[in-house]
PDB file of C-alpha atoms in Angstrom:
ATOM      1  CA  UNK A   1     166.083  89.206  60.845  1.00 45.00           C
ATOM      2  CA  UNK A   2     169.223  90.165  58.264  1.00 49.00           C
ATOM      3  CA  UNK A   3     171.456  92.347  59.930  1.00 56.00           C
ATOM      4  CA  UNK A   4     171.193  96.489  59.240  1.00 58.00           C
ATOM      5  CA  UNK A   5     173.678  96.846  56.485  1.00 57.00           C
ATOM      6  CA  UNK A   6     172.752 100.736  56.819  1.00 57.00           C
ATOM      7  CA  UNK A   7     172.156 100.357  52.961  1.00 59.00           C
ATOM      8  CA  UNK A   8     168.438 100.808  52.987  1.00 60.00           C
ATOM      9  CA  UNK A   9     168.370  99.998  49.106  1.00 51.00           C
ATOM     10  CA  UNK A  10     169.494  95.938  49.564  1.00 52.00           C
ATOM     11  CA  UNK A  11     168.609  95.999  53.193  1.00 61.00           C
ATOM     12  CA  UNK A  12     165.441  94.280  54.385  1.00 54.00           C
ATOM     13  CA  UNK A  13     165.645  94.917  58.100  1.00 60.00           C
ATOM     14  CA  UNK A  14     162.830  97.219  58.640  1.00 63.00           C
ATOM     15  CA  UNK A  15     165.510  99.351  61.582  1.00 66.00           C
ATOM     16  CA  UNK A  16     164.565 102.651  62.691  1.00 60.00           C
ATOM     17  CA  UNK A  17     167.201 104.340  60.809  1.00 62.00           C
ATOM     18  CA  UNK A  18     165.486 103.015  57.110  1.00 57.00           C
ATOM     19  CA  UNK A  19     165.445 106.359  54.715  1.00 58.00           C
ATOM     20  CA  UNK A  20     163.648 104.929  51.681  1.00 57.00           C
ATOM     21  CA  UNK A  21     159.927 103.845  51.766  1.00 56.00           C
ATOM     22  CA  UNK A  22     159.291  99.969  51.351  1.00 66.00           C
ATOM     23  CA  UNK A  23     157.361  99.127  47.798  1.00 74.00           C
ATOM     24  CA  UNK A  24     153.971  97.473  49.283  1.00 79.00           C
ATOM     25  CA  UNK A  25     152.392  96.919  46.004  1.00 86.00           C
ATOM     26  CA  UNK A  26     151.047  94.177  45.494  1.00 90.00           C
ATOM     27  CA  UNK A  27     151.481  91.571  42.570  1.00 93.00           C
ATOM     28  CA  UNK A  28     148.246  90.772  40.005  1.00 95.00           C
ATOM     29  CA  UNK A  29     146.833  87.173  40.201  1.00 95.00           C
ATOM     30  CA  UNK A  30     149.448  85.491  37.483  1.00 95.00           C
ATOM     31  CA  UNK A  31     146.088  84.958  35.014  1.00 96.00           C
ATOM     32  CA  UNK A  32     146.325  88.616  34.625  1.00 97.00           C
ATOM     33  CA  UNK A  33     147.939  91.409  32.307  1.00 97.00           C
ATOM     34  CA  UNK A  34     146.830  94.269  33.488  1.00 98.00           C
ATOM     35  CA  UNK A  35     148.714  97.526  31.933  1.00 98.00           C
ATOM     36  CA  UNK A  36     147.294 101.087  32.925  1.00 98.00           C
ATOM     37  CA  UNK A  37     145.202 101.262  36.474  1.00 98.00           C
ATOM     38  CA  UNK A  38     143.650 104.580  36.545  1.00 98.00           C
ATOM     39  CA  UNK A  39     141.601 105.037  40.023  1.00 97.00           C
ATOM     40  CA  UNK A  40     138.414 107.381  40.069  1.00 96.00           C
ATOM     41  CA  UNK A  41     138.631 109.806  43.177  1.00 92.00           C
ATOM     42  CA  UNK A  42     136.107 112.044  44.992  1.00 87.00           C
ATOM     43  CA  UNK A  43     136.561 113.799  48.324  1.00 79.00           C
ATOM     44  CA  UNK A  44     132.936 112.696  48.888  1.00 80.00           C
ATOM     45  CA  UNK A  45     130.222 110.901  47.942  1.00 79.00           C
ATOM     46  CA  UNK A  46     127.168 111.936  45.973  1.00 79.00           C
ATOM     47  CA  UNK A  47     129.110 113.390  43.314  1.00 85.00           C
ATOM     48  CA  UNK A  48     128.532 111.128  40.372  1.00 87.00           C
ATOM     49  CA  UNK A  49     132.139 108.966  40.907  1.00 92.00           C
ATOM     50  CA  UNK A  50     130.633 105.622  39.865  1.00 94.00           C
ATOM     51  CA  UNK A  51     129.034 107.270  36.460  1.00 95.00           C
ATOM     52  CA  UNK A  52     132.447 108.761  35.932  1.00 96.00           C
ATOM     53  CA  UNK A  53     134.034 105.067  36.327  1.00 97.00           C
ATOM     54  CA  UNK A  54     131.781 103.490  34.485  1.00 97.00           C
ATOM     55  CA  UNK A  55     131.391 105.980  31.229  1.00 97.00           C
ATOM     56  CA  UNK A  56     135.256 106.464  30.820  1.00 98.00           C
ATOM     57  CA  UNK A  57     135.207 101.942  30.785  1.00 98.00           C
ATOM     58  CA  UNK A  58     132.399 101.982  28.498  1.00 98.00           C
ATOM     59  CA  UNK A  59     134.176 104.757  26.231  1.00 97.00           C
ATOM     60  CA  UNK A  60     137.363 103.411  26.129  1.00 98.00           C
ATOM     61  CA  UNK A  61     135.997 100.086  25.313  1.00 98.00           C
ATOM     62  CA  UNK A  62     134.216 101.787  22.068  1.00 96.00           C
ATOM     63  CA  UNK A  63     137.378 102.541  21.927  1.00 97.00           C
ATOM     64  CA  UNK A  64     138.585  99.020  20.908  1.00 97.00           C
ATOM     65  CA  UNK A  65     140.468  98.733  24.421  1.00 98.00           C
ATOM     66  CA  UNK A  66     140.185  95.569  26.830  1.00 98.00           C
ATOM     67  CA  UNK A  67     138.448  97.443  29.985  1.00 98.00           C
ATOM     68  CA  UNK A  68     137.553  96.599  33.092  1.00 98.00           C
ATOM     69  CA  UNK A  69     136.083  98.239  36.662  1.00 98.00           C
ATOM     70  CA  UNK A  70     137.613  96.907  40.280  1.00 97.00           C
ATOM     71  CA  UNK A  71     134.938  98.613  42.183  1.00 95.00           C
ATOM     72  CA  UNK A  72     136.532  99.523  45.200  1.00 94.00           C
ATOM     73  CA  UNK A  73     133.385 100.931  46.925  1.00 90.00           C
ATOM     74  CA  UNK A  74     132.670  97.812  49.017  1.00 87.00           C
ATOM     75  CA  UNK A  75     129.920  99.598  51.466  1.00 84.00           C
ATOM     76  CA  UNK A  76     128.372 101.400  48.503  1.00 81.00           C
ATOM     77  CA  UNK A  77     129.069  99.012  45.596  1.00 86.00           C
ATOM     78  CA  UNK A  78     126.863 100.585  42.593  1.00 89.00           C
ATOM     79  CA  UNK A  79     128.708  99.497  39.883  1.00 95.00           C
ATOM     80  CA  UNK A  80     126.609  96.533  38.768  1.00 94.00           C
ATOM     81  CA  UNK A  81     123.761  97.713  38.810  1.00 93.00           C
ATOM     82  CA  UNK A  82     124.530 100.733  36.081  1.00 95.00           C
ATOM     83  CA  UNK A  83     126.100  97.501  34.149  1.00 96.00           C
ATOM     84  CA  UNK A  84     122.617  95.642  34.833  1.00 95.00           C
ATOM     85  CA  UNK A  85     124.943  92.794  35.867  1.00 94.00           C
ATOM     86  CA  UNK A  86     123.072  90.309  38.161  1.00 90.00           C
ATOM     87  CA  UNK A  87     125.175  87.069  37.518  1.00 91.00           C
ATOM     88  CA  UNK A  88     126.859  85.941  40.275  1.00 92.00           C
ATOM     89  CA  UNK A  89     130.882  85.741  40.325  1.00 94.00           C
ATOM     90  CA  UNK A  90     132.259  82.611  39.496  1.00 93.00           C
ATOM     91  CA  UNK A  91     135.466  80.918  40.553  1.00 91.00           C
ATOM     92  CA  UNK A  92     138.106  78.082  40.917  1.00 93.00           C
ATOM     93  CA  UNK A  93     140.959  76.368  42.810  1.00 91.00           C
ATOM     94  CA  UNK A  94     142.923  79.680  40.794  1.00 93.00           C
ATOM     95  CA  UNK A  95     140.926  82.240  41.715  1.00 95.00           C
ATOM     96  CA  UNK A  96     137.918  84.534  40.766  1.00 96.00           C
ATOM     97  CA  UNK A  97     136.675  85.373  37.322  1.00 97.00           C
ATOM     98  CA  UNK A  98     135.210  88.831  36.872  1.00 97.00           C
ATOM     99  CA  UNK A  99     131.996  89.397  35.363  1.00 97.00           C
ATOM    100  CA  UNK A 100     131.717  90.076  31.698  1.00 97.00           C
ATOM    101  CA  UNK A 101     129.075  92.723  30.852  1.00 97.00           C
ATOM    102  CA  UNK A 102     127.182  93.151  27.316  1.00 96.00           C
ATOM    103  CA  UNK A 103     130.243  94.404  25.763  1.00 96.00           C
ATOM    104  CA  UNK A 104     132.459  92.267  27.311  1.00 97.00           C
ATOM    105  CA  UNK A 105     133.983  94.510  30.093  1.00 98.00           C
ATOM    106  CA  UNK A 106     134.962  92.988  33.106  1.00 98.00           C
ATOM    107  CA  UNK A 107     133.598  93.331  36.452  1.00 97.00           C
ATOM    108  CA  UNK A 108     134.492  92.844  39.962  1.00 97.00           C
ATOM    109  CA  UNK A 109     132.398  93.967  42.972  1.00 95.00           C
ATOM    110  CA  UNK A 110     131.235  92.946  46.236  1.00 92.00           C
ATOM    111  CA  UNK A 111     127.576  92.679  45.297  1.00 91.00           C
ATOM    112  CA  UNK A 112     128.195  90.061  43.050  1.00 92.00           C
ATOM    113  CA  UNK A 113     129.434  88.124  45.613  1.00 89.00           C
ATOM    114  CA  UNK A 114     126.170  88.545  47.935  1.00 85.00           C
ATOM    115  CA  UNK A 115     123.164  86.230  48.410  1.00 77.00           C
ATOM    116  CA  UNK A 116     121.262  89.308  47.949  1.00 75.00           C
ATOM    117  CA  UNK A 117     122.018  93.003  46.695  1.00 73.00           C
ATOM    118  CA  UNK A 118     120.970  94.775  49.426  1.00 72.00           C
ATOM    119  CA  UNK A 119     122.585  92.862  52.389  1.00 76.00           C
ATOM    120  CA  UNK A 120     124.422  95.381  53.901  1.00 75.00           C
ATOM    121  CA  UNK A 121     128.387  95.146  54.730  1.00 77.00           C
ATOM    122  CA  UNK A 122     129.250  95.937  58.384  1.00 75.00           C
ATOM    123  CA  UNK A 123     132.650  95.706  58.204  1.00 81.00           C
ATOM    124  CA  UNK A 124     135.750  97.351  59.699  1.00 84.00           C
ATOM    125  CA  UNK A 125     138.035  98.862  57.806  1.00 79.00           C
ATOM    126  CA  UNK A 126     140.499  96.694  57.391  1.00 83.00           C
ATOM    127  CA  UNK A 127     138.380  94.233  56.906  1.00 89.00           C
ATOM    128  CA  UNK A 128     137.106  96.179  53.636  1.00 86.00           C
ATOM    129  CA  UNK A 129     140.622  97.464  52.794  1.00 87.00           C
ATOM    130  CA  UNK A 130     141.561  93.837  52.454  1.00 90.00           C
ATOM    131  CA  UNK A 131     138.994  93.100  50.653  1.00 91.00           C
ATOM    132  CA  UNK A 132     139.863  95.459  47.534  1.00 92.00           C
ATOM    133  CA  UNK A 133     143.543  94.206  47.823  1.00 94.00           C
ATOM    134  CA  UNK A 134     141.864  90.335  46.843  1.00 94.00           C
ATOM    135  CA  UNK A 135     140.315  92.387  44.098  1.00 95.00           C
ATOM    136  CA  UNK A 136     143.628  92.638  42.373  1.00 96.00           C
ATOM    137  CA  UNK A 137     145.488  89.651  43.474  1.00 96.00           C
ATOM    138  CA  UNK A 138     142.602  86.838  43.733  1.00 96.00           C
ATOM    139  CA  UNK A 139     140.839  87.469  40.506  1.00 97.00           C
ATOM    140  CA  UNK A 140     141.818  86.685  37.153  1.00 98.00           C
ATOM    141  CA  UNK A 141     141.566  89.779  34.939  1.00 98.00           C
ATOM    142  CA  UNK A 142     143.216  88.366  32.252  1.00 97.00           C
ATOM    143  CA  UNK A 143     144.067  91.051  29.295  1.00 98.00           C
ATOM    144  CA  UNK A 144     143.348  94.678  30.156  1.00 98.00           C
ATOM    145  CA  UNK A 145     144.322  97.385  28.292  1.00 98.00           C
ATOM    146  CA  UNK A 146     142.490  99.787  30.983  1.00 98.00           C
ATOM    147  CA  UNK A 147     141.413  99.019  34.741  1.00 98.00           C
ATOM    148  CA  UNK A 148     139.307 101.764  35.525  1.00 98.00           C
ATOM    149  CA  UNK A 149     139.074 101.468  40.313  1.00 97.00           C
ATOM    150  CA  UNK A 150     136.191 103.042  41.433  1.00 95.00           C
ATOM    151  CA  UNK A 151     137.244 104.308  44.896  1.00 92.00           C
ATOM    152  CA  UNK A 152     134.700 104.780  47.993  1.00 86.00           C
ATOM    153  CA  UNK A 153     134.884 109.243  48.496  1.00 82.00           C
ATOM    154  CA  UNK A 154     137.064 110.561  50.905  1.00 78.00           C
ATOM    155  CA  UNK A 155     140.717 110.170  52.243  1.00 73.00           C
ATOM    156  CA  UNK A 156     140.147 107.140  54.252  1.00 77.00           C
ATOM    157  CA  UNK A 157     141.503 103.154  54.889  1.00 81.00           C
ATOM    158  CA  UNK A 158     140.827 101.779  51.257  1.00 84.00           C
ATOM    159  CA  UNK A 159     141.643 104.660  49.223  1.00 87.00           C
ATOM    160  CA  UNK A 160     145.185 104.146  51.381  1.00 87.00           C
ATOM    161  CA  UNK A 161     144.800 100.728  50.735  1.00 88.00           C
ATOM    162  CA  UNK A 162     144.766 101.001  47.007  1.00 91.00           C
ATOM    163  CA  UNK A 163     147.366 103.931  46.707  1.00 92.00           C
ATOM    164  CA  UNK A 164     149.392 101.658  48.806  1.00 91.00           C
ATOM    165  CA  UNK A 165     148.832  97.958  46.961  1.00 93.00           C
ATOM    166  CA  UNK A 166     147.677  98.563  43.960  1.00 95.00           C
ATOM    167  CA  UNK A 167     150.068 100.267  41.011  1.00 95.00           C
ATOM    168  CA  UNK A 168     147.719 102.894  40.379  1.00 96.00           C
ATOM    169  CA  UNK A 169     148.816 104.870  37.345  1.00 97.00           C
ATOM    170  CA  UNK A 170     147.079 107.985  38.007  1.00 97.00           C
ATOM    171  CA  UNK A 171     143.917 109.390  39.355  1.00 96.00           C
ATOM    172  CA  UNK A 172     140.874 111.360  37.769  1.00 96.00           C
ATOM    173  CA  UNK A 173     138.889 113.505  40.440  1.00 93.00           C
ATOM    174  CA  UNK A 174     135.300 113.859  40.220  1.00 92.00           C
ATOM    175  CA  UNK A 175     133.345 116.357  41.939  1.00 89.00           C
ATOM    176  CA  UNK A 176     130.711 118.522  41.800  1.00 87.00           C
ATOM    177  CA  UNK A 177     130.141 122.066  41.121  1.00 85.00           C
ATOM    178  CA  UNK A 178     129.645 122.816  44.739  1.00 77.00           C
ATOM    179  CA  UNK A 179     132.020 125.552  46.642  1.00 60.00           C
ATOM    180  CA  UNK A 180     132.169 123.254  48.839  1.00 58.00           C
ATOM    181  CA  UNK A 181     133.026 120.271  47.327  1.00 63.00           C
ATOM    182  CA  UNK A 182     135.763 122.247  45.387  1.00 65.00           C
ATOM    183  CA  UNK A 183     137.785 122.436  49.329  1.00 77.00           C
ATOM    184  CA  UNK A 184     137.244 118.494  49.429  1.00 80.00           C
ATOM    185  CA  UNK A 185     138.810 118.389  45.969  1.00 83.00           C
ATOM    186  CA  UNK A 186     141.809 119.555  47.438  1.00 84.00           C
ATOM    187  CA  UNK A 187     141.956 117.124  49.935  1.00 85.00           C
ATOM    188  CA  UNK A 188     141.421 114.289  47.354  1.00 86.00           C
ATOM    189  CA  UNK A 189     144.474 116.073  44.847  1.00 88.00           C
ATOM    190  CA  UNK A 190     146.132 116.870  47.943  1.00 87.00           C
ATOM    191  CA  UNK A 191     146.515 113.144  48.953  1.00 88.00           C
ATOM    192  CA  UNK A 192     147.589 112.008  45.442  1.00 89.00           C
ATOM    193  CA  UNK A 193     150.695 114.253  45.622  1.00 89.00           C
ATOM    194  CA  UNK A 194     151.112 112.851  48.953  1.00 90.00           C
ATOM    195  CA  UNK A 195     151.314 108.933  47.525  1.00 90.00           C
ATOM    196  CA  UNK A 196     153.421 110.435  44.740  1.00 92.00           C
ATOM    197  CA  UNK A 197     150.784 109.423  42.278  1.00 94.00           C
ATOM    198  CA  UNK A 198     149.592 111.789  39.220  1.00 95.00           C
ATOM    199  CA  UNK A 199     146.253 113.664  39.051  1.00 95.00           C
ATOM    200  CA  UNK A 200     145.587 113.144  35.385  1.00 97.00           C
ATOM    201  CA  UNK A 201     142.186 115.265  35.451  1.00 96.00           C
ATOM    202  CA  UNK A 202     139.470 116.539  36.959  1.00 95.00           C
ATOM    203  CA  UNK A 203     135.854 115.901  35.523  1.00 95.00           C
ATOM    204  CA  UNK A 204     133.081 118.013  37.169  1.00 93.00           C
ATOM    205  CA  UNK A 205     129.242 116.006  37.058  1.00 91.00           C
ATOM    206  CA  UNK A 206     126.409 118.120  37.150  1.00 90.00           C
ATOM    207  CA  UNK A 207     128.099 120.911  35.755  1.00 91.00           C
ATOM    208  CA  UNK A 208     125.173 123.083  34.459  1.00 91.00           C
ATOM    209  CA  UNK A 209     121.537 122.209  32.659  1.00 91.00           C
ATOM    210  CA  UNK A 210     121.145 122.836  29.275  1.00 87.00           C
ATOM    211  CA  UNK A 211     118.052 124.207  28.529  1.00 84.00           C
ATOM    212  CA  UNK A 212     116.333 122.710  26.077  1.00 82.00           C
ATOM    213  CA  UNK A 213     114.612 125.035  23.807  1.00 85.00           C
ATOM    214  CA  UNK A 214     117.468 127.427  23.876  1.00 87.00           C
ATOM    215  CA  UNK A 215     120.359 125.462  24.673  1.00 81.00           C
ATOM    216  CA  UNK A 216     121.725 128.017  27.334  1.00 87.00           C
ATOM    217  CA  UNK A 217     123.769 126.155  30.137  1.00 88.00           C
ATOM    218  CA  UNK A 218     122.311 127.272  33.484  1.00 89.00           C
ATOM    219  CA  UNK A 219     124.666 126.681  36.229  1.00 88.00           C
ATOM    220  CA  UNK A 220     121.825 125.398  38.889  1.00 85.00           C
ATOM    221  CA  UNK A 221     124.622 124.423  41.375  1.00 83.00           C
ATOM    222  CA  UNK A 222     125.913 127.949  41.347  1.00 79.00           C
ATOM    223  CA  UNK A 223     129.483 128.971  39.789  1.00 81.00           C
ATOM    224  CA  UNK A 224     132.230 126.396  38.794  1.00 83.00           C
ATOM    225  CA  UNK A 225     135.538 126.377  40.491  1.00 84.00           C
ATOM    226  CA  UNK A 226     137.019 123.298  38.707  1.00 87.00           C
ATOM    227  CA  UNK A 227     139.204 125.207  36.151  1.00 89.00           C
ATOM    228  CA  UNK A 228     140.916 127.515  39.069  1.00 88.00           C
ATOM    229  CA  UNK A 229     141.097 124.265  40.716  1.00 88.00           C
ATOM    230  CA  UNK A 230     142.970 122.143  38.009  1.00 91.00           C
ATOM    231  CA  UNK A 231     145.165 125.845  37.325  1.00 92.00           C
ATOM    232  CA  UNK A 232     146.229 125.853  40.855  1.00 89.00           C
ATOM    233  CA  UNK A 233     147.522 121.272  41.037  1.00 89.00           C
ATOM    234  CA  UNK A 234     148.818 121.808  37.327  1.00 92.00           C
ATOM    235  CA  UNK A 235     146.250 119.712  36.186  1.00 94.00           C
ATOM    236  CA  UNK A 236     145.957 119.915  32.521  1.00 93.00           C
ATOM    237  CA  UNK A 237     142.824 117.822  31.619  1.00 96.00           C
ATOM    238  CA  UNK A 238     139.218 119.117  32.535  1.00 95.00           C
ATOM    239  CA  UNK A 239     135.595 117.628  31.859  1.00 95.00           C
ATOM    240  CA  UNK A 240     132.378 119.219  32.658  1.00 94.00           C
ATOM    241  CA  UNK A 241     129.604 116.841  32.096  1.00 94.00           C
ATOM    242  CA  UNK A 242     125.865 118.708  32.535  1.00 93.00           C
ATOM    243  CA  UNK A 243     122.908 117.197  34.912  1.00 91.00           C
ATOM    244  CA  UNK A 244     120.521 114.795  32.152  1.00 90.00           C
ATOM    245  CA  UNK A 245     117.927 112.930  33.157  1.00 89.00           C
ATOM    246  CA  UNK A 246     118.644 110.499  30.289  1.00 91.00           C
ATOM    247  CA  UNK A 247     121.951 109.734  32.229  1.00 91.00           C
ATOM    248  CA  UNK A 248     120.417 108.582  35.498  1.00 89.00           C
ATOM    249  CA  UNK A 249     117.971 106.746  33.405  1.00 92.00           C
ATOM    250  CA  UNK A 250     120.243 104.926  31.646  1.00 93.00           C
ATOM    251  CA  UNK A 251     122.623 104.377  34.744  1.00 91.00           C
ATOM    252  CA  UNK A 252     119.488 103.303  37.249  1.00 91.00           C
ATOM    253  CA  UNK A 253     118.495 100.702  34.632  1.00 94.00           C
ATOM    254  CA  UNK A 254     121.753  99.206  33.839  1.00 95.00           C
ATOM    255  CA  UNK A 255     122.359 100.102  30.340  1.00 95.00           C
ATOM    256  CA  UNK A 256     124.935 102.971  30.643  1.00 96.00           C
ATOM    257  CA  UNK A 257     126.756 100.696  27.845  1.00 97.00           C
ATOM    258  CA  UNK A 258     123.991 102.365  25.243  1.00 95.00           C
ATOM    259  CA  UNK A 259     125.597 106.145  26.602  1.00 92.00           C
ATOM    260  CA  UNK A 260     126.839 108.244  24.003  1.00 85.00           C
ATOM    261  CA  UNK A 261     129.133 110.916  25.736  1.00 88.00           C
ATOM    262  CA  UNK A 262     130.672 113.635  23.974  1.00 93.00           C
ATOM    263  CA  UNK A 263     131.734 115.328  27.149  1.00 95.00           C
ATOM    264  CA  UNK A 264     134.330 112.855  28.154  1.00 96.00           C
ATOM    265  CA  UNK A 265     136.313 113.184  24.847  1.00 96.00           C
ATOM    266  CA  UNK A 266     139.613 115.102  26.416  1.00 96.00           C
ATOM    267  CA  UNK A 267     139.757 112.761  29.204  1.00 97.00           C
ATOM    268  CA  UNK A 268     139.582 109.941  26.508  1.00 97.00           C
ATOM    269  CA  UNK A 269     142.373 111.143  24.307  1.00 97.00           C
ATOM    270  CA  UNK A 270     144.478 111.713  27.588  1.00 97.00           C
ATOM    271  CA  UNK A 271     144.004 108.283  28.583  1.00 98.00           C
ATOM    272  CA  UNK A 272     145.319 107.397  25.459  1.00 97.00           C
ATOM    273  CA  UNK A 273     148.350 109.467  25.190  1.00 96.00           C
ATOM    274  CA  UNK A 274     149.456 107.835  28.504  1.00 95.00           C
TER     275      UNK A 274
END
């Protein structure tokens, strides 16, 4: 071990008098050019998080961007599936390939490395945590304009993981229009600012139902706390998508590619602007 030069800048003993944090991030597999990593948060599950990950991919990739989605969700991968990606990952001596979907976005998840899609994972956390840091420095993304990380919900070992090893660019929240949910947006914001990473917006699924003979939205979830929400973290960028049974459709039989979705459009153009 180097000696303590009390210089924590150029010092790399780890002493108990160090007063700057160490840089854990983690290098990309050298196949890989990778420049904005924008991670998809939720405080908890059941909120629509993979849809979010998936449409703002398939968007930006209308866009004429290089996308791709590190799903990070390794107990509840669901990302292939609203792809209607069944090919199996391949690799070499250099490392993992993702898999390309229809329009040529790549993919990375554990499911495609399973025998069979519903074999369950009983892992520990670390375990899974390391897992997701492969993700990033065993596979070779090649050129990507936009990796879009869909994280498992909550405040837990992989989100950590990825804050911690991953050069995340910023975050997008998703949530639902819940009361509830809107406290457990906090936590999720709340943790960002922690890891000194940027909440870039907030995107609220289910947001209403639009009736559709008179085109009222009816708030079925009750009132939405999103924008008081986003006021109160300075976040400047807010989506409300509404609850369509065309979406699930199109997600449950993997062709969320053929989505056309208007209500993403500011989240878009800020992804842009970055």
């Amino acid at each position: 071990m180097s000696e303590c030069s009390h210089n924590c800048s150029s010092c790399s003993s780890n002493c108990s008098e160090r007063t700057e944090p160490q840089d854990l991030r983690e290098k990309p597999h050298k196949g890989s050019n990778i420049k904005k990593v924008i991670a998809i948060a939720s405080g908890k599950g059941g909120v629509g998080k993979s849809f979010v990950t998936s449409m703002l991919a398939v968007l930006m990739n209308k866009k004429g961007y290089k996308t791709a989605v590190l799903d990070a969700d390794i107990t509840g991968p669901s990302i292939p599936r609203a792809f209607g990606v069944t090919e199996r990952v391949q690799g070499n001596e250099e490392g993992l390939y993702p898999v390309k979907t229809k329009k040529d976005i790549g993919i990375m998840s554990l499911n495609l490395l399973l025998e069979n899609d519903t074999d369950p994972v009983v892992w520990r956390g670390p375990v899974i945590a390391g897992a997701v840091k492969q993700f990033w420095t065993d596979v070779i993304w090649g050129d990507v304009d936009y990796m879009f990380i869909d994280m498992p919900p909550g405040t837990g070992d992989v989100p950590l993981t990825v804050f911690q090893s991953i050069p995340v660019d910023g975050i997008i929240v998703a949530a639902s229009p819940q009361e509830l949910v809107g406290m457990i947006v906090e936590k999720a914001v709340n943790m960002a600012s922690m890891m000194n990473i940027p909440v870039l917006g907030l995107v609220e699924n289910m947001s209403y139902v639009e009736c559709p003979d008179c085109g009222k939205k009816i708030q079925i979830f009750g009132e939405s706390h999103i924008d008081e929400i986003a006021a109160k973290h300075g976040v400047k960028t807010v989506s409300k998508i509404p609850l369509s049974r065309d979406f699930a459709a199109a997600a449950d039989s993997g062709k969320i590619e053929d989505i056309d979705l208007s209500f993403l459009d500011e989240m878009v153009s800020m992804l842009e602007s970055l």
